[in-house]
Amino acid sequence: MHASLRLNNISRLPEPTQTLATSAANGSTDDLKKLLNLIPDSPHADLRLFLPAFYANLDVDDIPDLRRQLNTDSGELSTHISCAVLAVKGLAELQEHLVSRACSEVWSTIWTWIQFLEECEQRRPSESRNQQLIITTILSLRRDPETALTIKNTPGVRAVFTKGWVAAVDDPNTPRELMIELCKFVVEDMNAQDPRNSQELIEGAGGVDGLAALIVKHIRRAIPQTDYTLDPHDGLALLAAYEILQKGPLAHSLANHGIVKAVSTALCALCGPEMVMTEQMIPLSVGTIMTHIAEFPGYPWVQEGLDSGLLRGVVLCASRRMPLIDLALYALFRETLPRALVYHSTLSSLRAAIDDAQPFTNTEAFRRSTLFDEWNTFVALAEERLAVMEKFDRGEIGQTRACDHLECGAIRTDDTLLRCGACRSAFYCSQACQAADWSAGHRKACRTYLKRENEECTHLSFRDHTFLRALVHHDYDAARAEVLVRQAGFLRAHPAPGALGVVAFDYRRGRPQIEVGPAAAAADPAERGARAVRSGGRVEIHVVLVSEGGQRSRGHFVPFRSSDGRVQERVAAIAASEGMVTAEVVENDGVLALEVARTH
Ligand SMILES: [Zn+2]
Ligand SMILES: [Zn+2]
């Protein structure tokens, strides 16, 4: 035992403290409490002599005997544990009076007790939990650099610490200083990059989901929603989150627990007028948001970000003109956001988000930033899509469908059509048409549709689907001449009878890029292709290519109909003729006509 921890030091204390300390050393809970209360007002020289009185209550040799008492309802055990808890508290408060070697010794003793207290908690859960005490103790003892190193290398310490972290974040009375200390420990000592350590964090938080919830809660607590008066602690909370969430399995849980909302709100608050956010933190938090919003099918978190002030946040960030920030923001404006603008759910949050950010784009700093052009390009695309969405919401476009029975094809509004109850993706004007189409092939196709809807597209709502259809109809109308020219070009290159060109609208870079390619190149075209061929030119197959998040893309099939096959006949005729083809489309009594200019 280190000399400073030996009991005989107590004799050097003046009376009556000496008597009190002796009684405390002998396991009187009352006197331990009194001694604790004396700490703030005692002279510096005396405090060093308090150490042995507390330390005497932490004899690790007592533990095996106490462990045996765990199964019985022993009063002696409770008293002994209360003494140990008070002793730990005293030593933690007196940390600055421990010399380095004594501190290491105290840590190894306290760690044995912490493990025993954990064991007690598991065997007989009690009201008075010691988790906050445990973290303050760990944080206090790590002020000694040598002990800090020992703590860092103690297996299991992170799991125990994380339990305390959960308790601290859940407790509204946790002092801000403790929250800051927690952040520092997480950032500096947790070393979440080591898989064993992150495993401990997950274990301590009660699973991946628990850890994700913990990180999000911590950030939310750190970021006041109403004012911008913050300190660097908030930045540390973000950094802590970022360090930990690099671990793959956490990503989905974090998103489910609202990490995008938490970090977007933080970004906004921290980049606000006070500019509290450190320059280094911004790319990290933007990176955190990007990791999540860009990754998940259908971009649900883009909407969450937009609703939480993401656009305002990035505009404020961009005004700082740092190369690192620019890099992260470019990807946001050039890829992630434009790709998500095919989803009705995303667009429905976009107007408010743009209006919220717009005032901050009028500053001199933002105008001079390299992101200014990117922002304007993005807003132009956003306005176009919003116009389409507003038409769609007013019922002006995309509310009609054709009866899926090929021989019929009657155009009706959505709500008057019958829908196949099994696959929910075929529509009919009457029961007669439904029955006829069932025999004509839907019997077989229905199962395929059902499987596809259930397995692959769960993230898209019916509204998202119908909007996508309306969008491609809208863009088709705008680009009809181009489509027809490309179709003719395709037929020319593929003169075989019955060749079918599939028109692809590729939305993966923002505005659609239109191409006509062979049906075989599109996924799952067989049944739809067969229907298009059977229709004699009245049904065309269009594929809408959208990005789904990450590296994933999906092709949605949109069949287009005309009331007869004459357009296709004309296209085929042009394809068969010679010379270059340009086309102009004229709507004539509801029948599509094709004016063709042949040039040599
Ligand atoms: Zn019909
Ligand atoms: Zn069906």
Coordinates of C-alpha atoms in Angstrom, one line a residue, residues 123-584:
R123 CA -28.4 -9.6 -8.9
R124 CA -30.5 -7.2 -6.9
P125 CA -31.5 -4.1 -8.8
S126 CA -31.9 -1.2 -6.4
E127 CA -33.4 2.2 -6.4
S128 CA -30.2 4.1 -5.7
R129 CA -28.0 3.5 -8.7
N130 CA -24.4 4.4 -8.7
Q131 CA -23.8 5.0 -12.4
Q132 CA -23.3 8.7 -12.2
L133 CA -20.9 8.2 -9.4
I134 CA -19.0 5.6 -11.4
I135 CA -18.5 7.9 -14.3
T136 CA -17.5 10.9 -12.2
T137 CA -15.0 8.7 -10.5
I138 CA -13.5 7.5 -13.7
L139 CA -13.4 11.0 -15.1
S140 CA -11.8 12.3 -11.9
L141 CA -9.1 9.7 -11.6
R142 CA -8.1 10.1 -15.2
R143 CA -6.8 13.6 -14.4
D144 CA -3.6 11.8 -13.4
P145 CA -1.9 11.0 -16.7
E146 CA -0.4 7.7 -15.6
T147 CA -3.8 6.5 -14.2
A148 CA -5.5 7.7 -17.3
L149 CA -3.4 5.4 -19.4
T150 CA -4.2 2.5 -17.0
I151 CA -7.9 3.3 -17.2
K152 CA -7.8 3.4 -21.0
N153 CA -6.3 -0.1 -21.1
T154 CA -8.7 -1.6 -18.6
P155 CA -10.9 -4.2 -20.3
G156 CA -14.6 -3.6 -19.6
V157 CA -14.2 0.0 -18.5
R158 CA -16.0 1.3 -21.6
A159 CA -19.0 -0.9 -21.1
V160 CA -19.4 0.4 -17.5
F161 CA -18.7 3.9 -18.5
T162 CA -21.4 3.8 -21.3
K163 CA -24.0 2.6 -18.7
G164 CA -23.2 5.7 -16.8
W165 CA -23.3 7.8 -19.9
V166 CA -26.8 6.6 -20.6
A167 CA -27.9 7.5 -17.0
A168 CA -26.2 10.9 -17.3
V169 CA -27.9 11.8 -20.6
D170 CA -31.3 10.7 -19.3
D171 CA -31.0 12.7 -16.2
P172 CA -32.1 16.3 -16.8
N173 CA -30.0 17.5 -13.7
T174 CA -26.7 16.3 -15.1
P175 CA -24.5 19.3 -14.9
R176 CA -23.2 20.7 -18.2
E177 CA -19.6 20.3 -17.0
L178 CA -20.1 16.6 -16.7
M179 CA -21.6 16.4 -20.2
I180 CA -18.5 18.1 -21.5
E181 CA -16.2 15.8 -19.6
L182 CA -18.2 12.8 -21.0
C183 CA -17.6 14.1 -24.5
K184 CA -13.9 14.5 -23.9
F185 CA -13.6 10.9 -22.6
V186 CA -15.6 9.5 -25.5
V187 CA -13.5 11.4 -28.0
E188 CA -10.1 10.9 -26.4
D189 CA -10.2 7.6 -24.6
M190 CA -13.0 5.5 -26.1
N191 CA -11.1 4.9 -29.3
A192 CA -14.1 3.5 -31.0
Q193 CA -12.0 2.6 -34.0
D194 CA -10.9 -0.5 -32.1
P195 CA -13.6 -3.1 -32.7
R196 CA -13.2 -4.4 -29.1
N197 CA -13.8 -1.0 -27.8
S198 CA -16.9 -0.3 -29.9
Q199 CA -18.2 -3.7 -28.9
E200 CA -17.9 -2.6 -25.3
L201 CA -19.7 0.7 -26.1
I202 CA -22.6 -1.3 -27.7
E203 CA -22.7 -3.7 -24.8
G204 CA -22.8 -0.9 -22.2
A205 CA -25.6 0.9 -24.0
G206 CA -27.6 -2.3 -24.2
G207 CA -27.2 -2.9 -28.0
V208 CA -26.6 -1.1 -31.2
D209 CA -29.9 0.6 -31.0
G210 CA -29.3 1.8 -27.5
L211 CA -25.9 3.3 -28.5
A212 CA -27.4 5.1 -31.4
A213 CA -30.2 6.5 -29.2
L214 CA -27.6 7.6 -26.7
I215 CA -25.5 9.5 -29.2
V216 CA -28.5 11.2 -30.7
K217 CA -29.9 12.2 -27.3
H218 CA -26.5 13.6 -26.3
I219 CA -26.4 15.8 -29.4
R220 CA -30.0 16.9 -28.8
R221 CA -29.2 17.8 -25.2
A222 CA -26.1 19.7 -26.3
I223 CA -27.9 21.8 -28.9
P224 CA -30.4 24.3 -27.5
Q225 CA -33.3 24.6 -29.9
T226 CA -34.1 28.2 -29.2
D227 CA -30.9 30.3 -28.9
Y228 CA -27.4 30.2 -30.4
T229 CA -25.4 30.7 -27.2
L230 CA -23.3 27.6 -27.3
D231 CA -19.8 26.5 -26.2
P232 CA -17.3 24.1 -27.8
H233 CA -18.9 21.3 -25.9
D234 CA -21.5 21.1 -28.6
G235 CA -18.8 20.6 -31.2
L236 CA -17.3 17.9 -29.1
A237 CA -20.7 16.1 -28.9
L238 CA -20.8 16.1 -32.7
L239 CA -17.2 14.9 -33.0
A240 CA -17.9 12.1 -30.5
A241 CA -20.9 11.0 -32.5
Y242 CA -18.9 11.1 -35.7
E243 CA -16.0 9.1 -34.2
I244 CA -18.4 6.4 -33.2
L245 CA -20.8 6.3 -36.0
Q246 CA -18.1 5.4 -38.5
K247 CA -18.9 1.8 -37.4
G248 CA -21.1 0.3 -40.1
P249 CA -23.8 -1.5 -38.0
L250 CA -24.7 1.7 -36.2
A251 CA -25.6 3.7 -39.3
H252 CA -29.1 2.5 -39.7
S253 CA -30.0 2.7 -36.1
L254 CA -28.6 6.2 -35.8
A255 CA -30.8 7.3 -38.7
N256 CA -33.8 5.7 -37.2
H257 CA -33.1 7.6 -34.0
G258 CA -33.0 10.9 -35.8
I259 CA -29.3 11.6 -36.2
V260 CA -30.0 13.6 -39.3
K261 CA -32.4 15.8 -37.5
A262 CA -30.1 16.2 -34.5
V263 CA -27.0 17.1 -36.6
S264 CA -28.9 19.3 -39.0
T265 CA -30.3 21.3 -36.1
A266 CA -26.8 21.4 -34.6
L267 CA -25.3 22.6 -37.9
C268 CA -27.8 25.4 -38.1
A269 CA -27.4 26.5 -34.5
L270 CA -23.6 26.3 -34.6
C271 CA -23.1 28.1 -37.9
G272 CA -25.5 30.9 -36.9
P273 CA -24.7 34.5 -36.2
E274 CA -22.3 33.6 -33.3
M275 CA -20.3 31.2 -35.5
V276 CA -19.5 29.0 -32.5
M277 CA -18.8 26.0 -34.6
T278 CA -15.1 25.4 -35.0
E279 CA -13.9 25.2 -38.6
Q280 CA -12.8 21.6 -38.1
M281 CA -16.3 20.6 -36.9
I282 CA -18.2 21.7 -39.9
P283 CA -16.9 19.2 -42.4
L284 CA -17.3 16.5 -39.8
S285 CA -21.0 17.3 -39.2
V286 CA -21.7 17.8 -42.9
G287 CA -20.0 14.4 -43.4
T288 CA -22.2 12.9 -40.7
I289 CA -25.4 14.2 -42.3
M290 CA -24.2 13.1 -45.8
T291 CA -23.4 9.6 -44.7
H292 CA -26.9 9.2 -43.6
I293 CA -29.1 11.1 -46.0
A294 CA -27.3 9.7 -49.1
E295 CA -27.3 6.1 -48.0
F296 CA -30.9 4.9 -47.5
P297 CA -33.4 3.7 -50.1
G298 CA -35.7 6.5 -51.2
Y299 CA -33.8 9.1 -49.3
P300 CA -36.2 9.4 -46.3
W301 CA -33.6 11.2 -44.3
V302 CA -33.2 14.0 -46.9
Q303 CA -36.7 15.0 -45.9
E304 CA -35.8 14.8 -42.3
G305 CA -32.8 17.0 -43.0
L306 CA -34.8 19.5 -45.0
D307 CA -37.4 19.7 -42.2
S308 CA -34.6 20.4 -39.7
G309 CA -33.0 23.4 -41.4
L310 CA -30.3 21.5 -43.4
L311 CA -30.4 24.0 -46.3
R312 CA -30.0 27.0 -44.0
G313 CA -27.2 25.2 -42.3
V314 CA -25.2 24.5 -45.4
V315 CA -25.7 28.0 -46.7
L316 CA -24.3 29.3 -43.5
C317 CA -21.4 26.9 -43.7
A318 CA -20.7 27.8 -47.3
S319 CA -20.4 31.4 -46.4
R320 CA -17.3 30.6 -44.5
R321 CA -15.4 29.7 -47.7
M322 CA -13.3 26.8 -46.6
P323 CA -12.1 24.2 -49.2
L324 CA -12.9 21.3 -46.9
I325 CA -16.5 22.5 -46.4
D326 CA -16.9 23.2 -50.1
L327 CA -15.9 19.6 -51.0
A328 CA -18.7 18.1 -48.8
L329 CA -21.2 20.6 -49.9
Y330 CA -20.6 20.1 -53.6
A331 CA -21.5 16.5 -53.3
L332 CA -24.7 17.5 -51.5
F333 CA -25.8 20.0 -54.2
R334 CA -24.6 18.1 -57.2
E335 CA -25.6 14.6 -56.3
T336 CA -27.5 13.8 -53.2
L337 CA -30.1 16.5 -53.3
P338 CA -30.9 16.5 -57.0
R339 CA -31.2 12.7 -57.0
A340 CA -33.8 12.9 -54.2
L341 CA -36.0 15.4 -56.1
V342 CA -37.9 12.6 -57.9
Y343 CA -39.7 11.7 -54.6
H344 CA -42.9 13.4 -53.7
S345 CA -42.1 13.0 -50.0
T346 CA -38.8 14.9 -50.4
L347 CA -40.4 17.7 -52.6
S348 CA -43.1 18.2 -50.1
S349 CA -40.5 19.5 -47.6
L350 CA -38.5 21.4 -50.1
R351 CA -40.5 24.7 -50.5
A352 CA -40.3 25.5 -46.8
A353 CA -36.7 24.5 -46.7
I354 CA -35.7 26.8 -49.6
D355 CA -37.7 29.7 -48.1
D356 CA -36.0 29.2 -44.8
A357 CA -32.5 29.3 -46.4
Q358 CA -33.1 32.0 -49.0
P359 CA -32.6 35.0 -46.7
F360 CA -29.1 33.8 -45.8
T361 CA -28.1 33.5 -49.5
N362 CA -28.3 37.3 -49.9
T363 CA -25.1 37.9 -47.8
E364 CA -22.0 39.1 -49.4
A365 CA -20.1 36.2 -48.0
F366 CA -22.4 33.6 -49.6
R367 CA -22.4 35.5 -53.0
R368 CA -18.6 35.3 -53.1
S369 CA -18.5 31.7 -52.0
T370 CA -17.8 29.0 -54.5
L371 CA -21.1 27.4 -53.7
F372 CA -23.2 30.3 -54.9
D373 CA -23.5 28.9 -58.5
E374 CA -24.2 25.4 -57.2
W375 CA -27.0 26.8 -55.0
N376 CA -28.6 28.6 -57.9
T377 CA -28.4 25.6 -60.2
F378 CA -30.0 23.5 -57.5
V379 CA -32.7 26.0 -56.8
A380 CA -33.6 26.2 -60.5
L381 CA -34.0 22.4 -60.7
A382 CA -35.9 22.5 -57.4
E383 CA -38.3 25.1 -58.7
E384 CA -39.0 23.1 -61.9
R385 CA -39.8 20.0 -59.8
L386 CA -41.9 21.9 -57.3
A387 CA -44.0 23.3 -60.2
V388 CA -44.6 19.7 -61.3
M389 CA -45.5 18.7 -57.8
E390 CA -47.9 21.6 -57.3
K391 CA -49.7 20.6 -60.6
F392 CA -49.8 17.0 -59.4
D393 CA -51.1 18.1 -55.9
R394 CA -53.9 20.2 -57.6
G395 CA -54.9 17.1 -59.6
E396 CA -53.9 18.6 -62.9
I397 CA -51.5 15.9 -63.9
G398 CA -50.9 12.2 -63.3
Q399 CA -54.4 11.5 -62.0
T400 CA -55.4 9.3 -64.9
R401 CA -54.5 5.8 -65.9
A402 CA -55.4 3.5 -68.7
C403 CA -57.3 0.3 -68.1
D404 CA -54.6 -2.4 -68.0
H405 CA -56.7 -4.7 -70.2
L406 CA -54.8 -4.4 -73.5
E407 CA -57.8 -4.6 -75.8
C408 CA -59.5 -1.8 -73.8
G409 CA -56.9 0.8 -72.6
A410 CA -59.7 3.3 -71.7
I411 CA -58.3 6.3 -69.9
R412 CA -60.0 7.1 -66.6
T413 CA -59.2 9.0 -63.4
D414 CA -57.4 6.9 -60.7
D415 CA -60.3 6.8 -58.3
T416 CA -62.8 5.3 -60.7
L417 CA -60.6 2.4 -61.7
L418 CA -60.7 -1.0 -60.0
R419 CA -57.4 -2.2 -58.6
C420 CA -56.1 -5.7 -58.5
G421 CA -56.4 -6.7 -54.9
A422 CA -53.5 -9.1 -55.0
C423 CA -50.6 -7.1 -56.6
R424 CA -52.2 -3.7 -56.3
S425 CA -50.4 -2.6 -59.4
A426 CA -52.9 -3.4 -62.1
F427 CA -56.0 -1.2 -62.8
Y428 CA -59.2 -1.8 -64.7
C429 CA -62.1 0.1 -65.9
S430 CA -64.6 -2.7 -65.2
Q431 CA -64.8 -6.2 -63.8
A432 CA -65.1 -7.6 -67.3
C433 CA -61.8 -6.1 -68.2
Q434 CA -60.2 -7.4 -65.1
A435 CA -61.4 -10.9 -65.8
A436 CA -60.3 -10.7 -69.4
D437 CA -56.8 -9.5 -68.5
W438 CA -56.5 -12.2 -65.8
S439 CA -57.0 -14.9 -68.5
A440 CA -54.8 -13.0 -71.0
G441 CA -51.8 -13.2 -68.7
H442 CA -52.2 -11.2 -65.5
R443 CA -52.8 -14.5 -63.6
K444 CA -49.1 -15.2 -64.2
A445 CA -47.8 -11.6 -63.9
C446 CA -49.7 -10.8 -60.7
R447 CA -47.4 -12.9 -58.6
T448 CA -44.2 -11.2 -60.0
Y449 CA -45.7 -7.8 -59.4
L450 CA -46.6 -8.7 -55.8
K451 CA -43.2 -10.0 -55.1
R452 CA -41.5 -6.9 -56.5
E453 CA -43.7 -4.5 -54.6
N454 CA -43.3 -6.3 -51.3
E455 CA -39.6 -7.0 -51.4
E456 CA -38.1 -4.1 -53.1
C457 CA -40.1 -1.0 -52.8
T458 CA -41.4 -0.9 -49.3
H459 CA -39.8 2.5 -48.8
L460 CA -41.8 4.2 -51.4
S461 CA -45.4 5.2 -50.7
F462 CA -48.2 5.0 -53.2
R463 CA -48.0 8.7 -53.5
D464 CA -44.3 8.6 -54.4
H465 CA -45.0 6.0 -57.0
T466 CA -47.9 7.9 -58.6
F467 CA -45.9 11.1 -58.5
L468 CA -42.9 9.4 -60.3
R469 CA -45.4 8.4 -63.0
A470 CA -46.8 11.9 -63.3
L471 CA -43.2 13.4 -63.4
V472 CA -42.2 11.1 -66.3
H473 CA -45.4 11.9 -68.1
H474 CA -44.7 15.6 -67.7
D475 CA -41.1 15.3 -68.8
Y476 CA -42.1 13.1 -71.7
D477 CA -44.5 15.7 -73.0
A478 CA -41.7 18.3 -72.8
A479 CA -39.3 16.1 -74.7
R480 CA -41.7 14.3 -77.0
A481 CA -39.9 15.3 -80.2
E482 CA -36.6 14.2 -78.8
V483 CA -38.1 10.8 -77.8
L484 CA -39.5 10.2 -81.2
V485 CA -36.3 11.0 -82.9
R486 CA -34.4 8.6 -80.7
Q487 CA -37.1 5.9 -81.2
A488 CA -36.7 6.3 -84.9
G489 CA -32.9 6.1 -84.5
F490 CA -33.2 3.0 -82.5
L491 CA -35.5 1.3 -85.0
R492 CA -33.1 2.1 -87.8
A493 CA -30.3 0.4 -85.9
H494 CA -32.5 -2.6 -85.1
P495 CA -34.5 -3.2 -88.2
A496 CA -35.7 -6.7 -87.1
P497 CA -39.5 -6.9 -87.2
G498 CA -41.1 -6.6 -83.7
A499 CA -37.9 -4.9 -82.3
L500 CA -38.9 -3.0 -79.2
G501 CA -37.2 0.1 -78.0
V502 CA -37.5 0.9 -74.4
V503 CA -37.4 4.6 -73.6
A504 CA -35.3 5.3 -70.5
F505 CA -35.6 8.5 -68.4
D506 CA -32.5 8.6 -66.3
Y507 CA -33.0 10.9 -63.3
R508 CA -29.8 10.0 -61.6
R509 CA -28.1 13.3 -62.4
G510 CA -31.0 15.7 -61.8
R511 CA -32.7 16.5 -65.1
P512 CA -33.7 13.4 -67.0
Q513 CA -31.4 12.1 -69.7
I514 CA -33.4 10.3 -72.4
E515 CA -32.3 7.2 -74.2
V516 CA -33.9 4.5 -76.2
G517 CA -32.3 1.1 -75.9
P518 CA -33.2 -2.6 -76.5
A519 CA -35.8 -4.1 -74.2
A520 CA -33.4 -6.7 -73.0
A521 CA -31.1 -4.1 -71.5
A522 CA -33.9 -3.2 -69.0
A523 CA -34.5 -5.3 -65.9
D524 CA -37.5 -7.5 -65.9
P525 CA -38.9 -6.5 -69.2
A526 CA -40.2 -9.9 -70.5
E527 CA -43.9 -9.7 -69.5
R528 CA -44.2 -6.0 -70.0
G529 CA -42.3 -6.2 -73.3
A530 CA -44.6 -9.0 -74.5
R531 CA -47.7 -6.8 -73.7
A532 CA -46.2 -3.9 -75.5
V533 CA -45.6 -6.0 -78.6
R534 CA -49.1 -7.5 -78.4
S535 CA -50.6 -4.0 -78.2
G536 CA -49.5 -3.2 -81.8
G537 CA -47.9 0.1 -80.9
R538 CA -50.5 1.3 -78.4
V539 CA -48.4 0.6 -75.4
E540 CA -44.8 1.8 -75.0
I541 CA -42.6 0.8 -72.2
H542 CA -40.7 3.5 -70.4
V543 CA -38.2 2.9 -67.7
V544 CA -37.6 5.6 -65.1
L545 CA -34.1 5.2 -63.6
V546 CA -33.8 6.7 -60.2
S547 CA -31.0 6.6 -57.6
E548 CA -32.1 5.0 -54.4
G549 CA -29.3 6.0 -52.1
G550 CA -25.7 4.7 -51.9
Q551 CA -24.7 3.1 -55.1
R552 CA -28.2 1.6 -55.7
S553 CA -30.4 2.5 -58.7
R554 CA -33.8 1.3 -59.6
G555 CA -35.8 1.1 -62.8
H556 CA -39.5 1.8 -62.4
F557 CA -41.6 0.7 -65.4
V558 CA -44.1 3.2 -66.7
P559 CA -46.3 2.0 -69.6
F560 CA -47.5 4.8 -71.9
R561 CA -50.5 4.4 -74.2
S562 CA -51.8 6.1 -77.3
S563 CA -55.3 5.5 -78.5
D564 CA -54.0 3.7 -81.6
G565 CA -50.7 2.4 -83.0
R566 CA -50.3 5.1 -85.6
V567 CA -47.5 7.0 -83.9
Q568 CA -45.4 3.9 -83.8
E569 CA -46.2 3.2 -87.4
R570 CA -45.0 6.6 -88.4
V571 CA -41.8 6.2 -86.3
A572 CA -41.2 2.9 -88.0
A573 CA -41.8 4.4 -91.4
I574 CA -39.3 7.2 -90.7
A575 CA -36.8 4.8 -89.4
A576 CA -37.1 2.9 -92.7
S577 CA -36.5 6.0 -94.8
E578 CA -33.2 7.6 -95.5
G579 CA -31.5 10.7 -94.3
M580 CA -31.4 12.5 -91.0
V581 CA -34.5 12.7 -88.9
T582 CA -35.7 15.7 -87.0
A583 CA -39.2 15.8 -85.6
E584 CA -41.8 18.2 -84.5

